């Protein structure tokens, strides 16, 4: 319940307002001087609105307003006086008052003030709640894991958020590189500004610079107006350059200059423009070990890898699988309005033993797919799990075979293409890569013959 503090040295005015507000369903607190009001605020923690007279004894309304805003800035204050002037109103608003009303006022006039403030406060509460939900979606707590490897990732996320330098995020497709980048952004002092993820492999090579840095009208055919570009649109925020190694080498050189000088030059412009953005980069290639095969310039790599976060593969942290399963079960129960209790013990054992070439994304897609068709409370091995999960590749010691990054990536692509009956557009969406990147991977790994 909203609690209103009424402050006036006119006891009749205080009593009249208190009775009116009580009839309207508000709780009230009374004070007959500025000094008494300060004491009441300390005791009454739920006061949200204060209505105070301006002209009172030792402490007038302006002095009271100043003290309220110094110590309890969230409290809304309405100023009232029988000697109203435009100057008083201007002064009150400048000092932080929410509204101003002149005595004598009618019941309707004061309730309009109160209800307007009540609606504003409710809206602010709703916005704060929605923002909290948005932040929690990408917060560090929702990057699920209790393993030692993941705790190390969490430590590096927190450390990265506290500084303002480039971060390079490495990991196979599906490990959650964008989630890590968002967590860094949401924990940083840039959290209230834009987070802009860019798939470098999804932008045609001849458009990379104009998309990132903008262009001037007439700089090329089709440039019919100025375009500010992604960097200027993200001013004050964070840009994630995903699959950075797929950016053309010439564009990488210009990105390096941006990182060094904090300035961009739009295509067709002779002037440089200062920009304030933080760059995070990500790659599914093991840039550290594959030399120049990844396609990233060494000098750019050294600049981007001020901090490097390597996200472990799901098969490297299998102790986190039951925790992830529980998280996704809860998530999709809520999404699909179902009451699935979880996996039977044998089915969960299969999940733990499986190699997960598609990492956490493959696990999430599997569980969502089961929810889309599942009506029973429990998920079983024979009835529900795909056949390829029940046939595990093992070596002589019966431990799960560990594949190379390339083998895992190839296996993940084949698995998804089979599940989509060869629909490459749908497969690219599931893998969260561009269609061009998917075609390039199919050619790179000679996948076509594996699907025939």
Tab-separated table of C-alpha atoms in Angstrom:
chain	number	residue	atom	x	y	z
A	1	UNK	CA	0.000	0.000	0.000
A	2	UNK	CA	1.253	3.514	-0.890
A	3	UNK	CA	1.940	5.542	2.283
A	4	UNK	CA	1.594	9.350	2.114
A	5	UNK	CA	3.244	11.743	4.599
A	6	UNK	CA	1.293	15.005	5.051
A	7	UNK	CA	3.340	17.954	6.413
A	8	UNK	CA	1.745	21.292	7.462
A	9	UNK	CA	1.692	23.469	10.559
A	10	UNK	CA	-2.062	23.867	9.925
A	11	UNK	CA	-3.444	20.846	11.814
A	12	UNK	CA	-6.854	21.220	10.166
A	13	UNK	CA	-5.284	20.874	6.698
A	14	UNK	CA	-3.353	17.779	7.799
A	15	UNK	CA	-6.485	16.107	9.218
A	16	UNK	CA	-8.599	16.973	6.155
A	17	UNK	CA	-6.024	15.515	3.739
A	18	UNK	CA	-5.533	12.416	5.905
A	19	UNK	CA	-9.266	11.621	5.923
A	20	UNK	CA	-9.495	12.144	2.150
A	21	UNK	CA	-6.541	9.871	1.394
A	22	UNK	CA	-7.761	7.173	3.768
A	23	UNK	CA	-11.126	7.118	1.988
A	24	UNK	CA	-9.233	6.645	-1.297
A	25	UNK	CA	-7.383	3.620	0.076
A	26	UNK	CA	-4.031	5.209	0.944
A	27	UNK	CA	-2.197	4.883	4.266
A	28	UNK	CA	-1.199	8.213	5.836
A	29	UNK	CA	1.404	9.614	8.233
A	30	UNK	CA	1.064	13.095	9.808
A	31	UNK	CA	3.701	15.709	10.665
A	32	UNK	CA	3.180	19.307	11.796
A	33	UNK	CA	6.651	20.697	11.036
A	34	UNK	CA	9.610	20.069	8.748
A	35	UNK	CA	11.656	18.758	11.657
A	36	UNK	CA	8.942	16.272	12.637
A	37	UNK	CA	8.661	15.170	8.992
A	38	UNK	CA	12.372	14.281	8.892
A	39	UNK	CA	11.965	12.109	11.984
A	40	UNK	CA	8.863	10.402	10.553
A	41	UNK	CA	10.719	9.551	7.330
A	42	UNK	CA	13.397	7.787	9.379
A	43	UNK	CA	10.780	5.718	11.218
A	44	UNK	CA	8.217	5.125	8.457
A	45	UNK	CA	10.159	3.185	5.799
A	46	UNK	CA	7.212	2.820	3.405
A	47	UNK	CA	6.551	6.527	2.752
A	48	UNK	CA	6.474	6.980	-1.039
A	49	UNK	CA	4.794	10.396	-1.394
A	50	UNK	CA	5.134	13.551	0.732
A	51	UNK	CA	2.760	16.501	0.533
A	52	UNK	CA	4.233	19.525	2.288
A	53	UNK	CA	3.309	23.143	2.797
A	54	UNK	CA	5.958	25.665	1.735
A	55	UNK	CA	5.487	28.286	4.445
A	56	UNK	CA	5.992	26.706	7.877
A	57	UNK	CA	7.919	27.532	11.092
A	58	UNK	CA	11.666	27.015	11.453
A	59	UNK	CA	12.083	24.669	8.473
A	60	UNK	CA	10.083	25.765	5.429
A	61	UNK	CA	8.963	23.477	2.613
A	62	UNK	CA	11.932	24.253	0.361
A	63	UNK	CA	14.399	23.333	3.112
A	64	UNK	CA	12.470	20.132	3.790
A	65	UNK	CA	12.431	19.298	0.062
A	66	UNK	CA	16.218	19.749	-0.121
A	67	UNK	CA	16.806	17.362	2.813
A	68	UNK	CA	14.396	14.778	1.382
A	69	UNK	CA	16.136	14.768	-1.988
A	70	UNK	CA	19.564	14.508	-0.352
A	71	UNK	CA	18.692	11.467	1.755
A	72	UNK	CA	15.635	9.848	0.105
A	73	UNK	CA	15.640	10.895	-3.578
A	74	UNK	CA	13.120	8.205	-4.587
A	75	UNK	CA	10.336	9.820	-2.495
A	76	UNK	CA	7.960	11.928	-4.585
A	77	UNK	CA	7.152	15.389	-3.180
A	78	UNK	CA	4.130	17.629	-3.842
A	79	UNK	CA	4.482	21.249	-2.679
A	80	UNK	CA	1.390	23.211	-1.539
A	81	UNK	CA	0.934	26.852	-0.516
A	82	UNK	CA	-1.692	29.516	-0.085
A	83	UNK	CA	0.658	32.156	-1.472
A	84	UNK	CA	1.500	30.590	-4.804
A	85	UNK	CA	3.631	32.386	-7.333
A	86	UNK	CA	5.139	31.274	-10.620
A	87	UNK	CA	8.588	31.716	-9.084
A	88	UNK	CA	7.724	29.358	-6.207
A	89	UNK	CA	6.522	26.735	-8.676
A	90	UNK	CA	9.680	27.018	-10.802
A	91	UNK	CA	11.895	26.807	-7.680
A	92	UNK	CA	10.037	23.746	-6.371
A	93	UNK	CA	10.324	21.841	-9.668
A	94	UNK	CA	14.009	22.747	-10.062
A	95	UNK	CA	14.688	21.410	-6.575
A	96	UNK	CA	13.094	18.065	-7.430
A	97	UNK	CA	9.421	18.427	-6.506
A	98	UNK	CA	7.092	16.257	-8.558
A	99	UNK	CA	4.140	18.665	-8.510
A	100	UNK	CA	2.849	21.932	-7.073
A	101	UNK	CA	-0.672	22.819	-5.887
A	102	UNK	CA	-2.170	26.085	-4.598
A	103	UNK	CA	-4.500	26.304	-1.579
A	104	UNK	CA	-7.406	26.177	-1.391
A	105	UNK	CA	-7.690	23.139	-3.638
A	106	UNK	CA	-10.572	20.774	-4.251
A	107	UNK	CA	-10.669	17.046	-3.510
A	108	UNK	CA	-10.499	16.330	-7.235
A	109	UNK	CA	-7.455	18.581	-7.760
A	110	UNK	CA	-5.335	16.923	-5.063
A	111	UNK	CA	-6.426	13.406	-6.095
A	112	UNK	CA	-5.424	14.141	-9.702
A	113	UNK	CA	-1.931	14.958	-8.387
A	114	UNK	CA	-1.795	11.825	-6.244
A	115	UNK	CA	-3.119	9.467	-8.921
A	116	UNK	CA	-0.768	10.891	-11.542
A	117	UNK	CA	2.199	10.223	-9.256
A	118	UNK	CA	0.855	6.761	-8.421
A	119	UNK	CA	0.681	5.863	-12.157
A	120	UNK	CA	4.223	7.158	-12.749
A	121	UNK	CA	5.554	5.153	-9.796
A	122	UNK	CA	3.782	2.007	-11.007
A	123	UNK	CA	5.180	2.488	-14.511
A	124	UNK	CA	8.712	2.937	-13.125
A	125	UNK	CA	8.292	-0.220	-11.042
A	126	UNK	CA	7.077	-2.167	-14.096
A	127	UNK	CA	9.990	-0.897	-16.214
A	128	UNK	CA	12.472	-1.823	-13.473
A	129	UNK	CA	10.922	-5.313	-13.271
A	130	UNK	CA	11.130	-5.798	-17.050
A	131	UNK	CA	14.725	-4.553	-17.068
A	132	UNK	CA	15.544	-6.996	-14.287
A	133	UNK	CA	14.015	-9.816	-16.318
A	134	UNK	CA	15.987	-8.739	-19.385
A	135	UNK	CA	19.229	-8.553	-17.431
A	136	UNK	CA	18.635	-11.906	-15.737
A	137	UNK	CA	18.160	-13.546	-19.136
A	138	UNK	CA	21.756	-12.822	-20.001
A	139	UNK	CA	23.231	-12.507	-16.522
A	140	UNK	CA	26.082	-14.615	-15.276
A	141	UNK	CA	23.694	-16.700	-13.187
A	142	UNK	CA	21.969	-17.957	-16.341
A	143	UNK	CA	25.194	-19.177	-17.875
A	144	UNK	CA	24.692	-22.488	-16.179
A	145	UNK	CA	27.485	-24.448	-14.572
A	146	UNK	CA	28.996	-25.493	-11.279
A	147	UNK	CA	32.109	-27.236	-12.610
A	148	UNK	CA	35.576	-25.908	-11.923
A	149	UNK	CA	35.969	-25.000	-15.594
A	150	UNK	CA	32.804	-22.887	-15.574
A	151	UNK	CA	33.661	-21.222	-12.278
A	152	UNK	CA	36.885	-20.093	-13.942
A	153	UNK	CA	34.829	-18.667	-16.828
A	154	UNK	CA	32.614	-16.814	-14.342
A	155	UNK	CA	35.682	-15.325	-12.641
A	156	UNK	CA	37.005	-14.091	-15.988
A	157	UNK	CA	33.613	-12.621	-16.927
A	158	UNK	CA	33.532	-10.615	-13.696
A	159	UNK	CA	37.126	-9.487	-14.169
A	160	UNK	CA	36.415	-8.487	-17.789
A	161	UNK	CA	33.340	-6.497	-16.780
A	162	UNK	CA	35.327	-4.372	-14.342
A	163	UNK	CA	37.707	-3.030	-17.010
A	164	UNK	CA	37.109	-1.459	-20.416
A	165	UNK	CA	39.430	-3.287	-22.788
A	166	UNK	CA	38.909	-5.740	-25.682
A	167	UNK	CA	38.023	-9.345	-24.850
A	168	UNK	CA	38.443	-12.361	-27.126
A	169	UNK	CA	35.921	-15.162	-26.486
A	170	UNK	CA	36.839	-18.567	-27.898
A	171	UNK	CA	34.820	-21.755	-28.087
A	172	UNK	CA	33.154	-24.195	-30.440
A	173	UNK	CA	29.797	-23.504	-32.025
A	174	UNK	CA	27.049	-23.795	-29.418
A	175	UNK	CA	29.071	-23.226	-26.219
A	176	UNK	CA	27.460	-19.845	-25.492
A	177	UNK	CA	29.926	-17.190	-26.669
A	178	UNK	CA	27.232	-14.550	-27.129
A	179	UNK	CA	25.834	-15.261	-23.654
A	180	UNK	CA	29.293	-14.638	-22.191
A	181	UNK	CA	29.613	-11.403	-24.162
A	182	UNK	CA	26.209	-10.212	-22.983
A	183	UNK	CA	27.097	-11.055	-19.391
A	184	UNK	CA	30.270	-8.956	-19.645
A	185	UNK	CA	28.223	-6.064	-21.042
A	186	UNK	CA	25.442	-6.364	-18.448
A	187	UNK	CA	27.927	-6.381	-15.574
A	188	UNK	CA	29.923	-3.420	-16.933
A	189	UNK	CA	29.351	0.312	-16.602
A	190	UNK	CA	28.061	0.270	-20.198
A	191	UNK	CA	25.050	-1.899	-19.273
A	192	UNK	CA	22.488	0.867	-19.869
A	193	UNK	CA	23.689	1.391	-23.440
A	194	UNK	CA	23.485	-0.730	-26.590
A	195	UNK	CA	24.787	-4.280	-26.887
A	196	UNK	CA	25.217	-5.005	-30.607
A	197	UNK	CA	26.129	-8.553	-31.765
A	198	UNK	CA	27.461	-8.684	-35.329
A	199	UNK	CA	28.060	-11.900	-37.285
A	200	UNK	CA	31.125	-11.032	-39.358
A	201	UNK	CA	30.461	-13.996	-41.642
A	202	UNK	CA	26.949	-12.753	-42.374
A	203	UNK	CA	27.964	-9.443	-43.944
A	204	UNK	CA	29.054	-9.521	-47.615
A	205	UNK	CA	32.778	-8.703	-47.795
A	206	UNK	CA	32.213	-5.602	-49.945
A	207	UNK	CA	29.794	-4.123	-47.376
A	208	UNK	CA	31.682	-4.728	-44.118
A	209	UNK	CA	33.238	-1.266	-43.825
A	210	UNK	CA	30.092	0.642	-44.788
A	211	UNK	CA	28.018	-1.402	-42.318
A	212	UNK	CA	30.475	-0.940	-39.463
A	213	UNK	CA	31.712	2.597	-40.057
A	214	UNK	CA	28.879	4.150	-42.094
A	215	UNK	CA	29.067	6.090	-45.335
A	216	UNK	CA	28.429	9.486	-46.873
A	217	UNK	CA	25.684	10.159	-49.368
A	218	UNK	CA	26.912	9.577	-52.923
A	219	UNK	CA	30.019	7.623	-51.866
A	220	UNK	CA	28.910	4.655	-53.998
A	221	UNK	CA	25.976	3.551	-56.144
A	222	UNK	CA	22.916	3.238	-53.939
A	223	UNK	CA	24.217	5.525	-51.170
A	224	UNK	CA	21.251	7.875	-51.384
A	225	UNK	CA	21.681	9.294	-47.891
A	226	UNK	CA	24.189	9.367	-45.040
A	227	UNK	CA	24.373	6.203	-42.909
A	228	UNK	CA	25.948	6.381	-39.449
A	229	UNK	CA	26.961	2.717	-39.247
A	230	UNK	CA	27.037	0.218	-36.398
A	231	UNK	CA	29.876	1.817	-34.439
A	232	UNK	CA	28.208	5.223	-34.125
A	233	UNK	CA	24.801	3.602	-33.503
A	234	UNK	CA	26.382	1.753	-30.554
A	235	UNK	CA	27.967	4.856	-28.980
A	236	UNK	CA	28.654	4.257	-25.291
A	237	UNK	CA	27.823	0.567	-25.595
A	238	UNK	CA	29.413	-2.740	-26.581
A	239	UNK	CA	29.886	-4.405	-29.966
A	240	UNK	CA	30.402	-8.166	-30.278
A	241	UNK	CA	32.212	-9.107	-33.496
A	242	UNK	CA	31.276	-12.772	-33.753
A	243	UNK	CA	33.391	-15.038	-35.978
A	244	UNK	CA	35.965	-12.260	-36.259
A	245	UNK	CA	38.259	-14.458	-38.378
A	246	UNK	CA	35.694	-14.317	-41.199
A	247	UNK	CA	36.092	-10.558	-41.539
A	248	UNK	CA	38.059	-9.618	-44.707
A	249	UNK	CA	41.760	-8.904	-44.023
A	250	UNK	CA	41.486	-5.343	-45.369
A	251	UNK	CA	38.609	-4.595	-42.996
A	252	UNK	CA	40.573	-6.154	-40.141
A	253	UNK	CA	43.362	-3.638	-40.764
A	254	UNK	CA	40.878	-0.761	-40.474
A	255	UNK	CA	39.355	-2.286	-37.338
A	256	UNK	CA	42.850	-2.389	-35.837
A	257	UNK	CA	43.169	1.354	-36.456
A	258	UNK	CA	39.841	1.933	-34.735
A	259	UNK	CA	41.015	-0.025	-31.690
A	260	UNK	CA	44.223	2.000	-31.570
A	261	UNK	CA	42.869	5.498	-32.289
A	262	UNK	CA	39.218	5.245	-31.116
A	263	UNK	CA	38.175	6.904	-34.386
A	264	UNK	CA	36.348	5.764	-37.517
A	265	UNK	CA	36.170	7.207	-41.006
A	266	UNK	CA	32.900	6.605	-42.863
A	267	UNK	CA	33.177	5.431	-46.455
A	268	UNK	CA	33.420	8.467	-48.725
A	269	UNK	CA	34.307	10.876	-45.918
A	270	UNK	CA	37.648	12.625	-45.377
A	271	UNK	CA	37.043	13.302	-41.680
A	272	UNK	CA	37.556	10.916	-38.798
A	273	UNK	CA	34.914	10.665	-36.082
A	274	UNK	CA	35.688	9.756	-32.457
A	275	UNK	CA	33.715	6.781	-31.122
A	276	UNK	CA	33.269	5.389	-27.628
A	277	UNK	CA	32.475	1.686	-27.907
A	278	UNK	CA	33.891	-1.440	-26.332
A	279	UNK	CA	34.881	-4.243	-28.684
A	280	UNK	CA	34.363	-7.889	-27.802
A	281	UNK	CA	35.301	-10.505	-30.392
A	282	UNK	CA	34.451	-14.186	-30.661
A	283	UNK	CA	35.556	-17.115	-32.771
A	284	UNK	CA	34.777	-20.823	-33.033
A	285	UNK	CA	38.303	-21.366	-34.401
A	286	UNK	CA	41.196	-22.100	-32.085
A	287	UNK	CA	43.035	-18.957	-33.124
A	288	UNK	CA	45.889	-19.618	-30.717
A	289	UNK	CA	46.897	-22.988	-32.199
A	290	UNK	CA	45.939	-22.892	-35.871
A	291	UNK	CA	48.357	-20.146	-36.898
A	292	UNK	CA	47.079	-18.093	-39.794
A	293	UNK	CA	44.537	-20.706	-40.956
A	294	UNK	CA	41.787	-18.936	-39.037
A	295	UNK	CA	42.057	-15.866	-41.226
A	296	UNK	CA	42.751	-13.345	-38.472
A	297	UNK	CA	45.665	-10.921	-38.710
A	298	UNK	CA	48.243	-11.513	-35.986
A	299	UNK	CA	48.425	-7.850	-34.975
A	300	UNK	CA	44.621	-7.725	-34.642
A	301	UNK	CA	44.662	-10.928	-32.589
A	302	UNK	CA	47.220	-9.434	-30.188
A	303	UNK	CA	45.080	-6.316	-29.798
A	304	UNK	CA	41.804	-8.202	-29.284
A	305	UNK	CA	43.203	-10.765	-26.858
A	306	UNK	CA	43.956	-8.322	-24.042
A	307	UNK	CA	41.711	-10.710	-22.111
A	308	UNK	CA	40.893	-14.153	-23.511
A	309	UNK	CA	38.016	-16.296	-22.277
A	310	UNK	CA	37.934	-19.873	-23.552
A	311	UNK	CA	34.568	-21.517	-22.963
A	312	UNK	CA	34.846	-25.247	-22.257
A	313	UNK	CA	33.093	-27.814	-24.409
A	314	UNK	CA	30.075	-29.502	-22.900
A	315	UNK	CA	31.850	-32.874	-23.040
A	316	UNK	CA	34.623	-31.346	-20.901
A	317	UNK	CA	32.212	-30.448	-18.095
A	318	UNK	CA	29.760	-33.315	-18.038
A	319	UNK	CA	29.065	-32.783	-14.352
A	320	UNK	CA	27.092	-29.691	-15.451
A	321	UNK	CA	24.725	-31.666	-17.718
A	322	UNK	CA	22.099	-32.545	-15.029
A	323	UNK	CA	22.068	-28.892	-13.968
A	324	UNK	CA	21.607	-27.732	-17.560
A	325	UNK	CA	18.857	-30.312	-18.115
A	326	UNK	CA	16.981	-29.031	-15.063
A	327	UNK	CA	17.346	-25.440	-16.298
A	328	UNK	CA	15.997	-26.253	-19.776
A	329	UNK	CA	13.176	-28.417	-18.391
A	330	UNK	CA	12.016	-25.454	-16.276
A	331	UNK	CA	12.456	-23.057	-19.182
A	332	UNK	CA	10.398	-25.067	-21.657
A	333	UNK	CA	7.744	-26.072	-19.123
A	334	UNK	CA	7.129	-22.354	-18.757
A	335	UNK	CA	7.303	-21.667	-22.504
A	336	UNK	CA	5.045	-24.536	-23.611
A	337	UNK	CA	2.810	-24.566	-20.509
A	338	UNK	CA	3.612	-28.203	-19.773
A	339	UNK	CA	4.482	-30.212	-16.665
A	340	UNK	CA	7.309	-32.466	-17.798
A	341	UNK	CA	9.124	-33.697	-14.696
A	342	UNK	CA	12.391	-34.636	-16.393
A	343	UNK	CA	14.478	-37.481	-17.799
A	344	UNK	CA	14.357	-41.004	-16.442
A	345	UNK	CA	17.650	-42.110	-14.835
A	346	UNK	CA	18.691	-44.194	-17.859
A	347	UNK	CA	17.897	-41.333	-20.250
A	348	UNK	CA	19.901	-38.876	-18.171
A	349	UNK	CA	22.809	-41.338	-18.166
A	350	UNK	CA	22.717	-41.358	-21.974
A	351	UNK	CA	22.853	-37.553	-22.014
A	352	UNK	CA	25.854	-37.554	-19.685
A	353	UNK	CA	27.723	-40.163	-21.783
A	354	UNK	CA	26.926	-38.549	-25.141
A	355	UNK	CA	29.710	-36.539	-26.799
A	356	UNK	CA	27.646	-33.365	-27.587
A	357	UNK	CA	29.364	-32.133	-30.769
A	358	UNK	CA	26.892	-29.233	-30.830
A	359	UNK	CA	27.558	-28.384	-27.171
A	360	UNK	CA	24.956	-26.632	-24.988
A	361	UNK	CA	22.983	-25.444	-28.005
A	362	UNK	CA	22.516	-29.065	-29.148
A	363	UNK	CA	21.296	-30.017	-25.670
A	364	UNK	CA	18.869	-27.084	-25.611
A	365	UNK	CA	17.561	-27.874	-29.102
A	366	UNK	CA	17.109	-31.558	-28.172
A	367	UNK	CA	15.054	-30.729	-25.076
A	368	UNK	CA	12.940	-28.108	-26.854
A	369	UNK	CA	12.272	-30.584	-29.667
A	370	UNK	CA	11.102	-33.155	-27.120
A	371	UNK	CA	8.801	-30.572	-25.532
A	372	UNK	CA	7.275	-29.719	-28.888
A	373	UNK	CA	5.943	-33.284	-29.216
A	374	UNK	CA	6.081	-34.658	-25.643
A	375	UNK	CA	2.875	-35.106	-23.674
A	376	UNK	CA	4.031	-37.460	-20.883
A	377	UNK	CA	5.611	-36.366	-17.624
A	378	UNK	CA	8.906	-38.197	-18.102
A	379	UNK	CA	11.392	-38.611	-20.955
A	380	UNK	CA	12.631	-42.149	-21.710
A	381	UNK	CA	15.550	-43.570	-23.671
A	382	UNK	CA	13.800	-45.814	-26.202
A	383	UNK	CA	10.671	-43.763	-26.757
A	384	UNK	CA	12.172	-40.284	-26.845
A	385	UNK	CA	15.927	-40.033	-27.424
A	386	UNK	CA	17.242	-40.062	-31.027
A	387	UNK	CA	19.007	-43.258	-32.088
A	388	UNK	CA	22.404	-41.640	-32.672
A	389	UNK	CA	22.579	-40.763	-28.959
A	390	UNK	CA	22.128	-44.383	-27.942
A	391	UNK	CA	25.081	-45.599	-29.997
A	392	UNK	CA	28.195	-44.172	-28.355
A	393	UNK	CA	31.656	-44.276	-29.915
A	394	UNK	CA	34.060	-45.591	-27.304
A	395	UNK	CA	37.702	-46.521	-27.282
A	396	UNK	CA	39.258	-49.589	-25.664
A	397	UNK	CA	38.940	-48.165	-22.151
A	398	UNK	CA	35.206	-47.522	-22.663
A	399	UNK	CA	35.628	-43.773	-22.201
A	400	UNK	CA	33.859	-41.408	-24.530
A	401	UNK	CA	35.877	-40.585	-27.599
A	402	UNK	CA	37.099	-36.973	-27.675
A	403	UNK	CA	36.985	-35.455	-31.152
A	404	UNK	CA	39.001	-32.581	-32.553
A	405	UNK	CA	37.284	-29.224	-32.934
A	406	UNK	CA	36.933	-29.798	-36.701
A	407	UNK	CA	35.451	-33.280	-36.218
A	408	UNK	CA	32.996	-31.975	-33.635
A	409	UNK	CA	31.941	-29.072	-35.834
A	410	UNK	CA	31.467	-31.385	-38.809
A	411	UNK	CA	29.464	-33.856	-36.704
A	412	UNK	CA	27.235	-31.077	-35.364
A	413	UNK	CA	26.505	-29.768	-38.865
A	414	UNK	CA	25.714	-33.253	-40.197
A	415	UNK	CA	23.445	-33.969	-37.217
A	416	UNK	CA	21.480	-30.747	-37.668
A	417	UNK	CA	21.215	-31.143	-41.466
A	418	UNK	CA	19.825	-34.655	-40.992
A	419	UNK	CA	17.307	-33.386	-38.444
A	420	UNK	CA	16.108	-30.731	-40.921
A	421	UNK	CA	16.023	-33.169	-43.869
A	422	UNK	CA	18.732	-31.176	-45.601
A	423	UNK	CA	17.035	-27.780	-45.219
A	424	UNK	CA	20.126	-25.548	-45.115
A	425	UNK	CA	18.286	-22.353	-44.199
A	426	UNK	CA	16.670	-24.040	-41.174
A	427	UNK	CA	19.972	-25.712	-40.250
A	428	UNK	CA	21.787	-22.356	-40.339
A	429	UNK	CA	19.124	-20.897	-38.019
A	430	UNK	CA	19.512	-23.780	-35.534
A	431	UNK	CA	23.315	-23.533	-35.633
A	432	UNK	CA	23.027	-19.729	-35.422
A	433	UNK	CA	25.412	-19.107	-38.281
A	434	UNK	CA	24.832	-17.401	-41.615
A	435	UNK	CA	23.756	-19.448	-44.628
A	436	UNK	CA	26.988	-18.435	-46.421
A	437	UNK	CA	29.028	-19.752	-43.479
A	438	UNK	CA	27.083	-23.027	-43.532
A	439	UNK	CA	27.723	-23.499	-47.277
A	440	UNK	CA	31.414	-22.788	-46.716
A	441	UNK	CA	31.572	-25.361	-43.874
A	442	UNK	CA	29.758	-27.966	-46.001
A	443	UNK	CA	32.350	-27.498	-48.724
A	444	UNK	CA	35.264	-27.374	-46.248
A	445	UNK	CA	34.311	-30.663	-44.577
A	446	UNK	CA	32.972	-32.365	-47.758
A	447	UNK	CA	29.694	-32.917	-45.937
A	448	UNK	CA	27.522	-33.428	-49.037
A	449	UNK	CA	28.731	-37.002	-49.515
A	450	UNK	CA	27.961	-37.805	-45.837
A	451	UNK	CA	24.332	-36.833	-46.380
A	452	UNK	CA	23.794	-38.900	-49.534
